[in-house]
Amino acid sequence: MFEEGTIIYFDPFYFKNGNTAKPKYFVVLKNQDEQNILASLPTRTDSIPEKEEIDNGCIELPSINLNCFVFSNEIEITECGKMFDFKTHIYGHQIDVYEMEF
């Protein structure tokens, strides 16, 4: 289930910071030491300055300490043909490690 490159939908997802649980996608970026996974929570929130907007791909803006990968809602992102219904963002500062519990 937690294979690298998979997208998992949790309903609800319990945030580490105590925010209210809600349905959320979870992208597994890397497995580590069989106990933790490095992952990210994609969001539709667009925090990229308007003049720097991109439709799909990676953007790095060191002057404002922002890096982000943007998924277009028009491009399949998995080998099985899945795509997001809306433009989706993964921000570097939101990447985190989560313990796997079975």
PDB file of C-alpha atoms in Angstrom:
ATOM      1  CA  MET A   1       0.000   0.000   0.000  1.00  0.00           C
ATOM      2  CA  PHE A   2       2.817   2.460   0.810  1.00  0.00           C
ATOM      3  CA  GLU A   3       4.875   1.804  -2.322  1.00  0.00           C
ATOM      4  CA  GLU A   4       6.917   4.694  -3.657  1.00  0.00           C
ATOM      5  CA  GLY A   5       5.043   6.620  -6.321  1.00  0.00           C
ATOM      6  CA  THR A   6       1.569   5.666  -5.148  1.00  0.00           C
ATOM      7  CA  ILE A   7      -1.271   8.034  -4.389  1.00  0.00           C
ATOM      8  CA  ILE A   8      -3.415   7.040  -1.412  1.00  0.00           C
ATOM      9  CA  TYR A   9      -6.751   8.577  -0.424  1.00  0.00           C
ATOM     10  CA  PHE A  10      -7.471   8.758   3.303  1.00  0.00           C
ATOM     11  CA  ASP A  11     -10.939   9.582   4.604  1.00  0.00           C
ATOM     12  CA  PRO A  12     -10.240  11.056   7.037  1.00  0.00           C
ATOM     13  CA  PHE A  13      -6.537  11.970   7.185  1.00  0.00           C
ATOM     14  CA  TYR A  14      -5.295  12.876  10.682  1.00  0.00           C
ATOM     15  CA  PHE A  15      -2.820  15.752  10.476  1.00  0.00           C
ATOM     16  CA  LYS A  16       0.325  15.666  12.616  1.00  0.00           C
ATOM     17  CA  ASN A  17      -0.180  19.271  13.690  1.00  0.00           C
ATOM     18  CA  GLY A  18      -3.619  18.560  15.140  1.00  0.00           C
ATOM     19  CA  ASN A  19      -5.639  20.308  12.414  1.00  0.00           C
ATOM     20  CA  THR A  20      -9.144  18.969  11.931  1.00  0.00           C
ATOM     21  CA  ALA A  21      -9.105  15.612  10.127  1.00  0.00           C
ATOM     22  CA  LYS A  22     -10.500  15.627   6.596  1.00  0.00           C
ATOM     23  CA  PRO A  23     -10.338  13.578   3.387  1.00  0.00           C
ATOM     24  CA  LYS A  24      -6.892  13.992   1.809  1.00  0.00           C
ATOM     25  CA  TYR A  25      -4.666  12.492  -0.858  1.00  0.00           C
ATOM     26  CA  PHE A  26      -1.222  11.291   0.211  1.00  0.00           C
ATOM     27  CA  VAL A  27       1.660  10.853  -2.245  1.00  0.00           C
ATOM     28  CA  VAL A  28       4.393   8.373  -1.215  1.00  0.00           C
ATOM     29  CA  LEU A  29       7.702   9.841  -2.368  1.00  0.00           C
ATOM     30  CA  LYS A  30      10.192   7.569  -0.592  1.00  0.00           C
ATOM     31  CA  ASN A  31      10.262   4.617   1.815  1.00  0.00           C
ATOM     32  CA  GLN A  32      12.914   4.832   4.490  1.00  0.00           C
ATOM     33  CA  ASP A  33      14.181   2.208   6.948  1.00  0.00           C
ATOM     34  CA  GLU A  34      10.946   0.192   6.598  1.00  0.00           C
ATOM     35  CA  GLN A  35       9.458   2.282   9.400  1.00  0.00           C
ATOM     36  CA  ASN A  36       8.910   5.699   7.903  1.00  0.00           C
ATOM     37  CA  ILE A  37       7.712   7.114   4.652  1.00  0.00           C
ATOM     38  CA  LEU A  38       8.645  10.448   3.224  1.00  0.00           C
ATOM     39  CA  ALA A  39       5.450  11.802   1.752  1.00  0.00           C
ATOM     40  CA  SER A  40       3.546  14.869   0.787  1.00  0.00           C
ATOM     41  CA  LEU A  41      -0.028  16.035   0.928  1.00  0.00           C
ATOM     42  CA  PRO A  42      -1.090  17.613  -2.355  1.00  0.00           C
ATOM     43  CA  THR A  43      -3.303  20.675  -2.265  1.00  0.00           C
ATOM     44  CA  ARG A  44      -5.325  22.741  -4.700  1.00  0.00           C
ATOM     45  CA  THR A  45      -4.098  25.890  -2.904  1.00  0.00           C
ATOM     46  CA  ASP A  46      -2.005  27.930  -5.326  1.00  0.00           C
ATOM     47  CA  SER A  47       0.632  30.012  -3.480  1.00  0.00           C
ATOM     48  CA  ILE A  48       2.773  30.683  -6.552  1.00  0.00           C
ATOM     49  CA  PRO A  49       3.007  34.378  -7.526  1.00  0.00           C
ATOM     50  CA  GLU A  50       0.841  35.036 -10.595  1.00  0.00           C
ATOM     51  CA  LYS A  51       3.733  36.125 -12.831  1.00  0.00           C
ATOM     52  CA  GLU A  52       5.506  32.800 -12.167  1.00  0.00           C
ATOM     53  CA  GLU A  53       2.536  30.465 -12.840  1.00  0.00           C
ATOM     54  CA  ILE A  54       3.137  27.190 -14.684  1.00  0.00           C
ATOM     55  CA  ASP A  55       0.656  24.591 -15.902  1.00  0.00           C
ATOM     56  CA  ASN A  56       2.665  21.468 -15.042  1.00  0.00           C
ATOM     57  CA  GLY A  57       6.097  20.693 -13.617  1.00  0.00           C
ATOM     58  CA  CYS A  58       8.516  22.018 -11.028  1.00  0.00           C
ATOM     59  CA  ILE A  59       9.062  25.633 -10.064  1.00  0.00           C
ATOM     60  CA  GLU A  60      11.832  26.963  -7.813  1.00  0.00           C
ATOM     61  CA  LEU A  61      11.733  30.545  -6.505  1.00  0.00           C
ATOM     62  CA  PRO A  62      14.704  30.946  -4.112  1.00  0.00           C
ATOM     63  CA  SER A  63      14.045  34.670  -3.614  1.00  0.00           C
ATOM     64  CA  ILE A  64      10.849  33.790  -1.700  1.00  0.00           C
ATOM     65  CA  ASN A  65      11.988  30.341  -0.490  1.00  0.00           C
ATOM     66  CA  LEU A  66       9.331  28.476  -2.484  1.00  0.00           C
ATOM     67  CA  ASN A  67       9.567  25.259  -4.434  1.00  0.00           C
ATOM     68  CA  CYS A  68       6.591  23.407  -5.777  1.00  0.00           C
ATOM     69  CA  PHE A  69       5.604  20.649  -8.163  1.00  0.00           C
ATOM     70  CA  VAL A  70       2.421  21.404 -10.101  1.00  0.00           C
ATOM     71  CA  PHE A  71       0.210  18.640 -11.523  1.00  0.00           C
ATOM     72  CA  SER A  72      -1.980  19.716 -14.415  1.00  0.00           C
ATOM     73  CA  ASN A  73      -5.551  18.457 -14.268  1.00  0.00           C
ATOM     74  CA  GLU A  74      -5.169  17.482 -17.934  1.00  0.00           C
ATOM     75  CA  ILE A  75      -2.238  15.055 -17.560  1.00  0.00           C
ATOM     76  CA  GLU A  76      -2.356  11.450 -16.301  1.00  0.00           C
ATOM     77  CA  ILE A  77       0.102  11.143 -13.428  1.00  0.00           C
ATOM     78  CA  THR A  78       0.110   7.425 -12.692  1.00  0.00           C
ATOM     79  CA  GLU A  79       0.795   4.385 -14.823  1.00  0.00           C
ATOM     80  CA  CYS A  80      -2.835   3.316 -14.313  1.00  0.00           C
ATOM     81  CA  GLY A  81      -4.169   6.583 -15.762  1.00  0.00           C
ATOM     82  CA  LYS A  82      -5.121   8.540 -12.634  1.00  0.00           C
ATOM     83  CA  MET A  83      -5.207  12.307 -12.666  1.00  0.00           C
ATOM     84  CA  PHE A  84      -6.387  15.029 -10.308  1.00  0.00           C
ATOM     85  CA  ASP A  85      -9.705  16.755 -11.058  1.00  0.00           C
ATOM     86  CA  PHE A  86      -8.084  20.172 -10.574  1.00  0.00           C
ATOM     87  CA  LYS A  87      -4.620  21.731 -10.768  1.00  0.00           C
ATOM     88  CA  THR A  88      -2.753  20.333  -7.752  1.00  0.00           C
ATOM     89  CA  HIS A  89       0.392  21.442  -5.922  1.00  0.00           C
ATOM     90  CA  ILE A  90       3.017  19.755  -3.732  1.00  0.00           C
ATOM     91  CA  TYR A  91       5.124  22.293  -1.823  1.00  0.00           C
ATOM     92  CA  GLY A  92       8.624  21.384  -0.678  1.00  0.00           C
ATOM     93  CA  HIS A  93       8.129  22.845   2.795  1.00  0.00           C
ATOM     94  CA  GLN A  94       5.148  20.531   3.334  1.00  0.00           C
ATOM     95  CA  ILE A  95       7.055  17.300   2.659  1.00  0.00           C
ATOM     96  CA  ASP A  96       7.240  15.306   5.858  1.00  0.00           C
ATOM     97  CA  VAL A  97       7.992  11.889   7.353  1.00  0.00           C
ATOM     98  CA  TYR A  98       5.095   9.759   8.600  1.00  0.00           C
ATOM     99  CA  GLU A  99       5.421   6.552  10.591  1.00  0.00           C
ATOM    100  CA  MET A 100       3.768   3.499   9.074  1.00  0.00           C
ATOM    101  CA  GLU A 101       1.407   1.754  11.452  1.00  0.00           C
ATOM    102  CA  PHE A 102      -0.168  -1.565  10.515  1.00  0.00           C
TER     103      PHE A 102
END
